[in-house]
């Protein structure tokens, strides 16, 4: 399943890179950081902000994905025990819904 990158405008994530619960955040970040989304001049530019917690932190990993139109999706990855497939599926579901909604409007 692919992620519709054209609908994503931003990603804010906070995680401890040394915990197993943060794996979906790290993998999703690697999926979004591509040569097409990194340069600010690119039409598919995604504003990515990462806050890495210290090794001994007990805070759960959290991701907030911003979409065109101002919609945001916050995923509490650690609290819900999500895996990378769950994260990709949820983000893709919201992106497809927003694409469908935009196509119906105009």
PDB file of N, CA and C in Angstrom:
ATOM      1  N   UNK A   1       0.853  -1.176   0.000  1.00  0.00           N
ATOM      2  CA  UNK A   1       0.000   0.000   0.000  1.00  0.00           C
ATOM      3  C   UNK A   1       0.895   1.235   0.000  1.00  0.00           C
ATOM      4  N   UNK A   2       0.579   2.177  -0.874  1.00  0.00           N
ATOM      5  CA  UNK A   2       1.389   3.383  -0.954  1.00  0.00           C
ATOM      6  C   UNK A   2       0.694   4.546  -0.250  1.00  0.00           C
ATOM      7  N   UNK A   3       1.480   5.521   0.092  1.00  0.00           N
ATOM      8  CA  UNK A   3       0.980   6.706   0.771  1.00  0.00           C
ATOM      9  C   UNK A   3       0.828   7.814  -0.265  1.00  0.00           C
ATOM     10  N   UNK A   4      -0.348   8.443  -0.368  1.00  0.00           N
ATOM     11  CA  UNK A   4      -0.516   9.572  -1.297  1.00  0.00           C
ATOM     12  C   UNK A   4       0.232  10.797  -0.762  1.00  0.00           C
ATOM     13  N   UNK A   5       1.496  10.934  -1.134  1.00  0.00           N
ATOM     14  CA  UNK A   5       2.346  12.000  -0.608  1.00  0.00           C
ATOM     15  C   UNK A   5       1.866  13.391  -0.998  1.00  0.00           C
ATOM     16  N   UNK A   6       1.113  13.497  -2.082  1.00  0.00           N
ATOM     17  CA  UNK A   6       0.675  14.813  -2.538  1.00  0.00           C
ATOM     18  C   UNK A   6      -0.319  15.471  -1.583  1.00  0.00           C
ATOM     19  N   UNK A   7      -0.957  14.711  -0.718  1.00  0.00           N
ATOM     20  CA  UNK A   7      -1.935  15.288   0.215  1.00  0.00           C
ATOM     21  C   UNK A   7      -1.324  15.618   1.573  1.00  0.00           C
ATOM     22  N   UNK A   8      -0.128  15.132   1.868  1.00  0.00           N
ATOM     23  CA  UNK A   8       0.508  15.365   3.163  1.00  0.00           C
ATOM     24  C   UNK A   8       1.338  16.642   3.092  1.00  0.00           C
ATOM     25  N   UNK A   9       1.144  17.529   4.061  1.00  0.00           N
ATOM     26  CA  UNK A   9       1.894  18.788   4.094  1.00  0.00           C
ATOM     27  C   UNK A   9       2.914  18.829   5.217  1.00  0.00           C
ATOM     28  N   UNK A  10       2.671  18.108   6.317  1.00  0.00           N
ATOM     29  CA  UNK A  10       3.606  18.176   7.436  1.00  0.00           C
ATOM     30  C   UNK A  10       3.590  16.890   8.257  1.00  0.00           C
ATOM     31  N   UNK A  11       4.669  16.690   8.990  1.00  0.00           N
ATOM     32  CA  UNK A  11       4.782  15.574   9.931  1.00  0.00           C
ATOM     33  C   UNK A  11       5.525  16.081  11.150  1.00  0.00           C
ATOM     34  N   UNK A  12       4.914  15.927  12.303  1.00  0.00           N
ATOM     35  CA  UNK A  12       5.567  16.225  13.573  1.00  0.00           C
ATOM     36  C   UNK A  12       5.562  14.936  14.384  1.00  0.00           C
ATOM     37  N   UNK A  13       6.724  14.540  14.847  1.00  0.00           N
ATOM     38  CA  UNK A  13       6.808  13.302  15.608  1.00  0.00           C
ATOM     39  C   UNK A  13       7.754  13.465  16.783  1.00  0.00           C
ATOM     40  N   UNK A  14       7.419  12.792  17.862  1.00  0.00           N
ATOM     41  CA  UNK A  14       8.238  12.765  19.068  1.00  0.00           C
ATOM     42  C   UNK A  14       8.408  11.305  19.451  1.00  0.00           C
ATOM     43  N   UNK A  15       9.681  10.870  19.577  1.00  0.00           N
ATOM     44  CA  UNK A  15       9.906   9.478  19.937  1.00  0.00           C
ATOM     45  C   UNK A  15      11.293   9.288  20.523  1.00  0.00           C
ATOM     46  N   UNK A  16      11.456   8.195  21.225  1.00  0.00           N
ATOM     47  CA  UNK A  16      12.735   7.746  21.752  1.00  0.00           C
ATOM     48  C   UNK A  16      13.261   6.707  20.768  1.00  0.00           C
ATOM     49  N   UNK A  17      14.325   7.011  20.035  1.00  0.00           N
ATOM     50  CA  UNK A  17      14.761   6.089  18.983  1.00  0.00           C
ATOM     51  C   UNK A  17      15.267   4.743  19.498  1.00  0.00           C
ATOM     52  N   UNK A  18      15.435   4.610  20.803  1.00  0.00           N
ATOM     53  CA  UNK A  18      15.984   3.380  21.357  1.00  0.00           C
ATOM     54  C   UNK A  18      14.917   2.386  21.823  1.00  0.00           C
ATOM     55  N   UNK A  19      13.636   2.748  21.697  1.00  0.00           N
ATOM     56  CA  UNK A  19      12.589   1.834  22.144  1.00  0.00           C
ATOM     57  C   UNK A  19      11.941   1.133  20.957  1.00  0.00           C
ATOM     58  N   UNK A  20      11.442  -0.052  21.208  1.00  0.00           N
ATOM     59  CA  UNK A  20      10.782  -0.824  20.158  1.00  0.00           C
ATOM     60  C   UNK A  20       9.461  -0.163  19.729  1.00  0.00           C
ATOM     61  N   UNK A  21       8.788   0.511  20.652  1.00  0.00           N
ATOM     62  CA  UNK A  21       7.507   1.160  20.335  1.00  0.00           C
ATOM     63  C   UNK A  21       7.666   2.303  19.337  1.00  0.00           C
ATOM     64  N   UNK A  22       8.880   2.823  19.182  1.00  0.00           N
ATOM     65  CA  UNK A  22       9.131   3.937  18.266  1.00  0.00           C
ATOM     66  C   UNK A  22       9.429   3.489  16.844  1.00  0.00           C
ATOM     67  N   UNK A  23       9.494   2.212  16.617  1.00  0.00           N
ATOM     68  CA  UNK A  23       9.835   1.692  15.292  1.00  0.00           C
ATOM     69  C   UNK A  23       8.899   2.213  14.193  1.00  0.00           C
ATOM     70  N   UNK A  24       7.574   2.233  14.390  1.00  0.00           N
ATOM     71  CA  UNK A  24       6.700   2.767  13.339  1.00  0.00           C
ATOM     72  C   UNK A  24       7.001   4.229  13.004  1.00  0.00           C
ATOM     73  N   UNK A  25       7.359   5.033  14.000  1.00  0.00           N
ATOM     74  CA  UNK A  25       7.697   6.435  13.747  1.00  0.00           C
ATOM     75  C   UNK A  25       8.948   6.538  12.877  1.00  0.00           C
ATOM     76  N   UNK A  26       9.955   5.762  13.200  1.00  0.00           N
ATOM     77  CA  UNK A  26      11.205   5.796  12.435  1.00  0.00           C
ATOM     78  C   UNK A  26      10.979   5.331  10.998  1.00  0.00           C
ATOM     79  N   UNK A  27      10.215   4.258  10.830  1.00  0.00           N
ATOM     80  CA  UNK A  27       9.970   3.733   9.484  1.00  0.00           C
ATOM     81  C   UNK A  27       9.096   4.676   8.655  1.00  0.00           C
ATOM     82  N   UNK A  28       8.067   5.259   9.268  1.00  0.00           N
ATOM     83  CA  UNK A  28       7.202   6.183   8.546  1.00  0.00           C
ATOM     84  C   UNK A  28       7.991   7.417   8.129  1.00  0.00           C
ATOM     85  N   UNK A  29       8.872   7.870   8.997  1.00  0.00           N
ATOM     86  CA  UNK A  29       9.735   9.003   8.683  1.00  0.00           C
ATOM     87  C   UNK A  29      10.605   8.692   7.470  1.00  0.00           C
ATOM     88  N   UNK A  30      11.136   7.484   7.409  1.00  0.00           N
ATOM     89  CA  UNK A  30      11.969   7.108   6.266  1.00  0.00           C
ATOM     90  C   UNK A  30      11.144   7.010   4.979  1.00  0.00           C
ATOM     91  N   UNK A  31       9.866   6.680   5.087  1.00  0.00           N
ATOM     92  CA  UNK A  31       9.001   6.634   3.895  1.00  0.00           C
ATOM     93  C   UNK A  31       8.702   8.033   3.366  1.00  0.00           C
ATOM     94  N   UNK A  32       8.619   9.024   4.269  1.00  0.00           N
ATOM     95  CA  UNK A  32       8.282  10.382   3.854  1.00  0.00           C
ATOM     96  C   UNK A  32       9.479  11.190   3.383  1.00  0.00           C
ATOM     97  N   UNK A  33      10.658  10.859   3.864  1.00  0.00           N
ATOM     98  CA  UNK A  33      11.863  11.599   3.451  1.00  0.00           C
ATOM     99  C   UNK A  33      12.384  11.015   2.151  1.00  0.00           C
ATOM    100  N   UNK A  34      11.919  11.570   1.049  1.00  0.00           N
ATOM    101  CA  UNK A  34      12.344  11.130  -0.273  1.00  0.00           C
ATOM    102  C   UNK A  34      12.930  12.335  -1.015  1.00  0.00           C
ATOM    103  N   UNK A  35      13.629  12.117  -2.116  1.00  0.00           N
ATOM    104  CA  UNK A  35      14.157  13.253  -2.882  1.00  0.00           C
ATOM    105  C   UNK A  35      13.057  14.200  -3.392  1.00  0.00           C
ATOM    106  N   UNK A  36      11.833  13.705  -3.543  1.00  0.00           N
ATOM    107  CA  UNK A  36      10.738  14.557  -4.009  1.00  0.00           C
ATOM    108  C   UNK A  36      10.134  15.413  -2.904  1.00  0.00           C
ATOM    109  N   UNK A  37      10.234  14.984  -1.661  1.00  0.00           N
ATOM    110  CA  UNK A  37       9.582  15.702  -0.569  1.00  0.00           C
ATOM    111  C   UNK A  37      10.544  16.540   0.266  1.00  0.00           C
ATOM    112  N   UNK A  38      11.842  16.347   0.116  1.00  0.00           N
ATOM    113  CA  UNK A  38      12.815  17.051   0.955  1.00  0.00           C
ATOM    114  C   UNK A  38      13.026  18.513   0.557  1.00  0.00           C
ATOM    115  N   UNK A  39      13.305  18.840  -0.726  1.00  0.00           N
ATOM    116  CA  UNK A  39      13.567  20.246  -1.058  1.00  0.00           C
ATOM    117  C   UNK A  39      12.323  21.125  -0.881  1.00  0.00           C
ATOM    118  N   UNK A  40      12.521  22.342  -0.357  1.00  0.00           N
ATOM    119  CA  UNK A  40      11.388  23.244  -0.139  1.00  0.00           C
ATOM    120  C   UNK A  40      10.812  23.751  -1.456  1.00  0.00           C
ATOM    121  N   UNK A  41      11.582  23.699  -2.534  1.00  0.00           N
ATOM    122  CA  UNK A  41      11.087  24.154  -3.829  1.00  0.00           C
ATOM    123  C   UNK A  41      10.199  23.116  -4.515  1.00  0.00           C
ATOM    124  N   UNK A  42      10.189  21.905  -3.991  1.00  0.00           N
ATOM    125  CA  UNK A  42       9.407  20.827  -4.583  1.00  0.00           C
ATOM    126  C   UNK A  42       7.912  21.045  -4.341  1.00  0.00           C
ATOM    127  N   UNK A  43       7.052  20.749  -5.324  1.00  0.00           N
ATOM    128  CA  UNK A  43       5.603  20.884  -5.098  1.00  0.00           C
ATOM    129  C   UNK A  43       5.077  19.881  -4.068  1.00  0.00           C
ATOM    130  N   UNK A  44       5.787  18.786  -3.837  1.00  0.00           N
ATOM    131  CA  UNK A  44       5.378  17.775  -2.858  1.00  0.00           C
ATOM    132  C   UNK A  44       6.141  17.902  -1.545  1.00  0.00           C
ATOM    133  N   UNK A  45       6.683  19.099  -1.259  1.00  0.00           N
ATOM    134  CA  UNK A  45       7.482  19.298  -0.037  1.00  0.00           C
ATOM    135  C   UNK A  45       6.644  18.988   1.205  1.00  0.00           C
ATOM    136  N   UNK A  46       7.248  18.241   2.128  1.00  0.00           N
ATOM    137  CA  UNK A  46       6.602  17.918   3.402  1.00  0.00           C
ATOM    138  C   UNK A  46       7.457  18.515   4.516  1.00  0.00           C
ATOM    139  N   UNK A  47       6.844  19.352   5.342  1.00  0.00           N
ATOM    140  CA  UNK A  47       7.536  19.970   6.466  1.00  0.00           C
ATOM    141  C   UNK A  47       7.643  18.935   7.590  1.00  0.00           C
ATOM    142  N   UNK A  48       8.858  18.481   7.867  1.00  0.00           N
ATOM    143  CA  UNK A  48       9.076  17.416   8.845  1.00  0.00           C
ATOM    144  C   UNK A  48       9.808  17.972  10.056  1.00  0.00           C
ATOM    145  N   UNK A  49       9.217  17.762  11.227  1.00  0.00           N
ATOM    146  CA  UNK A  49       9.842  18.162  12.482  1.00  0.00           C
ATOM    147  C   UNK A  49       9.905  16.936  13.386  1.00  0.00           C
ATOM    148  N   UNK A  50      11.115  16.601  13.832  1.00  0.00           N
ATOM    149  CA  UNK A  50      11.335  15.416  14.657  1.00  0.00           C
ATOM    150  C   UNK A  50      11.919  15.848  15.992  1.00  0.00           C
ATOM    151  N   UNK A  51      11.333  15.347  17.070  1.00  0.00           N
ATOM    152  CA  UNK A  51      11.885  15.575  18.404  1.00  0.00           C
ATOM    153  C   UNK A  51      12.283  14.212  18.955  1.00  0.00           C
ATOM    154  N   UNK A  52      13.587  14.018  19.110  1.00  0.00           N
ATOM    155  CA  UNK A  52      14.071  12.752  19.649  1.00  0.00           C
ATOM    156  C   UNK A  52      14.234  12.896  21.155  1.00  0.00           C
ATOM    157  N   UNK A  53      13.647  11.977  21.868  1.00  0.00           N
ATOM    158  CA  UNK A  53      13.701  11.977  23.324  1.00  0.00           C
ATOM    159  C   UNK A  53      14.979  11.298  23.799  1.00  0.00           C
ATOM    160  N   UNK A  54      15.421  11.598  25.025  1.00  0.00           N
ATOM    161  CA  UNK A  54      16.614  10.927  25.552  1.00  0.00           C
ATOM    162  C   UNK A  54      16.377   9.431  25.759  1.00  0.00           C
ATOM    163  N   UNK A  55      17.452   8.697  25.859  1.00  0.00           N
ATOM    164  CA  UNK A  55      17.403   7.245  25.962  1.00  0.00           C
ATOM    165  C   UNK A  55      16.563   6.765  27.151  1.00  0.00           C
ATOM    166  N   UNK A  56      16.604   7.461  28.271  1.00  0.00           N
ATOM    167  CA  UNK A  56      15.896   7.022  29.473  1.00  0.00           C
ATOM    168  C   UNK A  56      14.474   7.571  29.578  1.00  0.00           C
ATOM    169  N   UNK A  57      13.974   8.221  28.540  1.00  0.00           N
ATOM    170  CA  UNK A  57      12.623   8.784  28.555  1.00  0.00           C
ATOM    171  C   UNK A  57      11.571   7.673  28.506  1.00  0.00           C
ATOM    172  N   UNK A  58      10.482   7.891  29.240  1.00  0.00           N
ATOM    173  CA  UNK A  58       9.381   6.927  29.230  1.00  0.00           C
ATOM    174  C   UNK A  58       8.171   7.449  28.458  1.00  0.00           C
ATOM    175  N   UNK A  59       8.306   8.610  27.833  1.00  0.00           N
ATOM    176  CA  UNK A  59       7.207   9.183  27.056  1.00  0.00           C
ATOM    177  C   UNK A  59       6.923   8.317  25.832  1.00  0.00           C
ATOM    178  N   UNK A  60       5.640   8.108  25.546  1.00  0.00           N
ATOM    179  CA  UNK A  60       5.227   7.277  24.413  1.00  0.00           C
ATOM    180  C   UNK A  60       5.404   8.036  23.093  1.00  0.00           C
ATOM    181  N   UNK A  61       5.721   7.343  22.008  1.00  0.00           N
ATOM    182  CA  UNK A  61       5.869   8.001  20.709  1.00  0.00           C
ATOM    183  C   UNK A  61       4.532   8.495  20.170  1.00  0.00           C
ATOM    184  N   UNK A  62       4.576   9.689  19.551  1.00  0.00           N
ATOM    185  CA  UNK A  62       3.379  10.328  19.001  1.00  0.00           C
ATOM    186  C   UNK A  62       3.725  10.900  17.633  1.00  0.00           C
ATOM    187  N   UNK A  63       2.786  10.793  16.691  1.00  0.00           N
ATOM    188  CA  UNK A  63       2.952  11.382  15.368  1.00  0.00           C
ATOM    189  C   UNK A  63       1.732  12.223  15.043  1.00  0.00           C
ATOM    190  N   UNK A  64       1.968  13.404  14.433  1.00  0.00           N
ATOM    191  CA  UNK A  64       0.885  14.229  13.936  1.00  0.00           C
ATOM    192  C   UNK A  64       1.153  14.497  12.460  1.00  0.00           C
ATOM    193  N   UNK A  65       0.233  14.055  11.618  1.00  0.00           N
ATOM    194  CA  UNK A  65       0.361  14.220  10.174  1.00  0.00           C
ATOM    195  C   UNK A  65      -0.605  15.309   9.744  1.00  0.00           C
ATOM    196  N   UNK A  66      -0.084  16.323   9.051  1.00  0.00           N
ATOM    197  CA  UNK A  66      -0.911  17.419   8.537  1.00  0.00           C
ATOM    198  C   UNK A  66      -1.219  17.192   7.066  1.00  0.00           C
ATOM    199  N   UNK A  67      -2.458  17.430   6.693  1.00  0.00           N
ATOM    200  CA  UNK A  67      -2.899  17.239   5.310  1.00  0.00           C
ATOM    201  C   UNK A  67      -3.311  18.573   4.700  1.00  0.00           C
ATOM    202  N   UNK A  68      -3.432  18.596   3.375  1.00  0.00           N
ATOM    203  CA  UNK A  68      -3.928  19.785   2.696  1.00  0.00           C
ATOM    204  C   UNK A  68      -5.347  20.064   3.178  1.00  0.00           C
ATOM    205  N   UNK A  69      -5.673  21.327   3.305  1.00  0.00           N
ATOM    206  CA  UNK A  69      -6.987  21.693   3.792  1.00  0.00           C
ATOM    207  C   UNK A  69      -7.002  21.890   5.302  1.00  0.00           C
ATOM    208  N   UNK A  70      -5.850  21.693   5.965  1.00  0.00           N
ATOM    209  CA  UNK A  70      -5.754  21.945   7.384  1.00  0.00           C
ATOM    210  C   UNK A  70      -6.102  20.782   8.296  1.00  0.00           C
ATOM    211  N   UNK A  71      -6.493  19.652   7.757  1.00  0.00           N
ATOM    212  CA  UNK A  71      -6.830  18.495   8.601  1.00  0.00           C
ATOM    213  C   UNK A  71      -5.561  17.897   9.183  1.00  0.00           C
ATOM    214  N   UNK A  72      -5.632  17.496  10.444  1.00  0.00           N
ATOM    215  CA  UNK A  72      -4.506  16.850  11.106  1.00  0.00           C
ATOM    216  C   UNK A  72      -4.934  15.516  11.695  1.00  0.00           C
ATOM    217  N   UNK A  73      -4.027  14.572  11.661  1.00  0.00           N
ATOM    218  CA  UNK A  73      -4.265  13.246  12.219  1.00  0.00           C
ATOM    219  C   UNK A  73      -3.179  12.991  13.260  1.00  0.00           C
ATOM    220  N   UNK A  74      -3.587  12.800  14.512  1.00  0.00           N
ATOM    221  CA  UNK A  74      -2.638  12.509  15.583  1.00  0.00           C
ATOM    222  C   UNK A  74      -2.736  11.035  15.938  1.00  0.00           C
ATOM    223  N   UNK A  75      -1.606  10.366  15.870  1.00  0.00           N
ATOM    224  CA  UNK A  75      -1.546   8.941  16.183  1.00  0.00           C
ATOM    225  C   UNK A  75      -0.666   8.734  17.409  1.00  0.00           C
ATOM    226  N   UNK A  76      -1.241   8.186  18.456  1.00  0.00           N
ATOM    227  CA  UNK A  76      -0.477   7.841  19.654  1.00  0.00           C
ATOM    228  C   UNK A  76       0.058   6.430  19.447  1.00  0.00           C
ATOM    229  N   UNK A  77       1.181   6.360  18.789  1.00  0.00           N
ATOM    230  CA  UNK A  77       1.739   5.093  18.327  1.00  0.00           C
ATOM    231  C   UNK A  77       2.030   4.151  19.493  1.00  0.00           C
ATOM    232  N   UNK A  78       2.663   4.655  20.540  1.00  0.00           N
ATOM    233  CA  UNK A  78       3.037   3.806  21.667  1.00  0.00           C
ATOM    234  C   UNK A  78       1.853   3.359  22.491  1.00  0.00           C
ATOM    235  N   UNK A  79       0.929   4.268  22.741  1.00  0.00           N
ATOM    236  CA  UNK A  79      -0.224   3.953  23.584  1.00  0.00           C
ATOM    237  C   UNK A  79      -1.138   2.936  22.920  1.00  0.00           C
ATOM    238  N   UNK A  80      -1.318   3.043  21.600  1.00  0.00           N
ATOM    239  CA  UNK A  80      -2.213   2.143  20.884  1.00  0.00           C
ATOM    240  C   UNK A  80      -1.505   0.883  20.384  1.00  0.00           C
ATOM    241  N   UNK A  81      -0.164   0.838  20.501  1.00  0.00           N
ATOM    242  CA  UNK A  81       0.581  -0.341  20.055  1.00  0.00           C
ATOM    243  C   UNK A  81       0.520  -0.539  18.553  1.00  0.00           C
ATOM    244  N   UNK A  82       0.571   0.561  17.793  1.00  0.00           N
ATOM    245  CA  UNK A  82       0.469   0.469  16.339  1.00  0.00           C
ATOM    246  C   UNK A  82       1.747  -0.071  15.720  1.00  0.00           C
ATOM    247  N   UNK A  83       1.592  -0.727  14.604  1.00  0.00           N
ATOM    248  CA  UNK A  83       2.717  -1.199  13.807  1.00  0.00           C
ATOM    249  C   UNK A  83       2.781  -0.325  12.560  1.00  0.00           C
ATOM    250  N   UNK A  84       3.853  -0.424  11.779  1.00  0.00           N
ATOM    251  CA  UNK A  84       4.030   0.436  10.613  1.00  0.00           C
ATOM    252  C   UNK A  84       2.897   0.252   9.603  1.00  0.00           C
ATOM    253  N   UNK A  85       2.412  -0.949   9.417  1.00  0.00           N
ATOM    254  CA  UNK A  85       1.294  -1.189   8.502  1.00  0.00           C
ATOM    255  C   UNK A  85       0.034  -0.475   8.952  1.00  0.00           C
ATOM    256  N   UNK A  86      -0.204  -0.449  10.265  1.00  0.00           N
ATOM    257  CA  UNK A  86      -1.368   0.260  10.804  1.00  0.00           C
ATOM    258  C   UNK A  86      -1.260   1.760  10.555  1.00  0.00           C
ATOM    259  N   UNK A  87      -0.058   2.309  10.742  1.00  0.00           N
ATOM    260  CA  UNK A  87       0.160   3.744  10.545  1.00  0.00           C
ATOM    261  C   UNK A  87      -0.047   4.111   9.084  1.00  0.00           C
ATOM    262  N   UNK A  88       0.558   3.351   8.178  1.00  0.00           N
ATOM    263  CA  UNK A  88       0.431   3.614   6.739  1.00  0.00           C
ATOM    264  C   UNK A  88      -1.038   3.493   6.315  1.00  0.00           C
ATOM    265  N   UNK A  89      -1.718   2.480   6.808  1.00  0.00           N
ATOM    266  CA  UNK A  89      -3.129   2.271   6.459  1.00  0.00           C
ATOM    267  C   UNK A  89      -3.997   3.442   6.923  1.00  0.00           C
ATOM    268  N   UNK A  90      -3.773   3.894   8.141  1.00  0.00           N
ATOM    269  CA  UNK A  90      -4.576   4.995   8.691  1.00  0.00           C
ATOM    270  C   UNK A  90      -4.322   6.300   7.941  1.00  0.00           C
ATOM    271  N   UNK A  91      -3.049   6.616   7.676  1.00  0.00           N
ATOM    272  CA  UNK A  91      -2.704   7.844   6.945  1.00  0.00           C
ATOM    273  C   UNK A  91      -3.242   7.771   5.522  1.00  0.00           C
ATOM    274  N   UNK A  92      -3.116   6.625   4.877  1.00  0.00           N
ATOM    275  CA  UNK A  92      -3.628   6.464   3.510  1.00  0.00           C
ATOM    276  C   UNK A  92      -5.143   6.588   3.463  1.00  0.00           C
ATOM    277  N   UNK A  93      -5.812   6.063   4.468  1.00  0.00           N
ATOM    278  CA  UNK A  93      -7.278   6.146   4.517  1.00  0.00           C
ATOM    279  C   UNK A  93      -7.732   7.604   4.585  1.00  0.00           C
ATOM    280  N   UNK A  94      -7.109   8.381   5.452  1.00  0.00           N
ATOM    281  CA  UNK A  94      -7.475   9.792   5.580  1.00  0.00           C
ATOM    282  C   UNK A  94      -7.115  10.554   4.304  1.00  0.00           C
ATOM    283  N   UNK A  95      -5.945  10.270   3.723  1.00  0.00           N
ATOM    284  CA  UNK A  95      -5.524  10.953   2.494  1.00  0.00           C
ATOM    285  C   UNK A  95      -6.473  10.645   1.337  1.00  0.00           C
ATOM    286  N   UNK A  96      -6.877   9.388   1.203  1.00  0.00           N
ATOM    287  CA  UNK A  96      -7.824   9.025   0.141  1.00  0.00           C
ATOM    288  C   UNK A  96      -9.161   9.727   0.337  1.00  0.00           C
ATOM    289  N   UNK A  97      -9.621   9.818   1.584  1.00  0.00           N
ATOM    290  CA  UNK A  97     -10.875  10.508   1.880  1.00  0.00           C
ATOM    291  C   UNK A  97     -10.776  11.980   1.479  1.00  0.00           C
ATOM    292  N   UNK A  98      -9.657  12.631   1.802  1.00  0.00           N
ATOM    293  CA  UNK A  98      -9.486  14.043   1.458  1.00  0.00           C
ATOM    294  C   UNK A  98      -9.375  14.246  -0.054  1.00  0.00           C
ATOM    295  N   UNK A  99      -8.705  13.319  -0.749  1.00  0.00           N
ATOM    296  CA  UNK A  99      -8.631  13.401  -2.212  1.00  0.00           C
ATOM    297  C   UNK A  99     -10.016  13.264  -2.835  1.00  0.00           C
ATOM    298  N   UNK A 100     -10.790  12.318  -2.328  1.00  0.00           N
ATOM    299  CA  UNK A 100     -12.153  12.100  -2.843  1.00  0.00           C
ATOM    300  C   UNK A 100     -13.022  13.324  -2.585  1.00  0.00           C
ATOM    301  N   UNK A 101     -12.903  13.891  -1.388  1.00  0.00           N
ATOM    302  CA  UNK A 101     -13.673  15.078  -1.042  1.00  0.00           C
ATOM    303  C   UNK A 101     -13.305  16.255  -1.937  1.00  0.00           C
ATOM    304  N   UNK A 102     -12.014  16.436  -2.236  1.00  0.00           N
ATOM    305  CA  UNK A 102     -11.551  17.525  -3.097  1.00  0.00           C
ATOM    306  C   UNK A 102     -12.043  17.323  -4.532  1.00  0.00           C
ATOM    307  N   UNK A 103     -12.060  16.085  -5.014  1.00  0.00           N
ATOM    308  CA  UNK A 103     -12.513  15.826  -6.376  1.00  0.00           C
ATOM    309  C   UNK A 103     -14.010  16.063  -6.525  1.00  0.00           C
ATOM    310  N   UNK A 104     -14.779  15.845  -5.464  1.00  0.00           N
ATOM    311  CA  UNK A 104     -16.215  16.089  -5.520  1.00  0.00           C
ATOM    312  C   UNK A 104     -16.537  17.581  -5.491  1.00  0.00           C
ATOM    313  N   UNK A 105     -15.704  18.362  -4.830  1.00  0.00           N
ATOM    314  CA  UNK A 105     -15.931  19.813  -4.742  1.00  0.00           C
ATOM    315  C   UNK A 105     -15.611  20.515  -6.041  1.00  0.00           C
ATOM    316  N   UNK A 106     -14.560  20.081  -6.708  1.00  0.00           N
ATOM    317  CA  UNK A 106     -14.168  20.826  -7.903  1.00  0.00           C
ATOM    318  C   UNK A 106     -13.803  19.990  -8.976  1.00  0.00           C
TER     319      UNK A 106
END
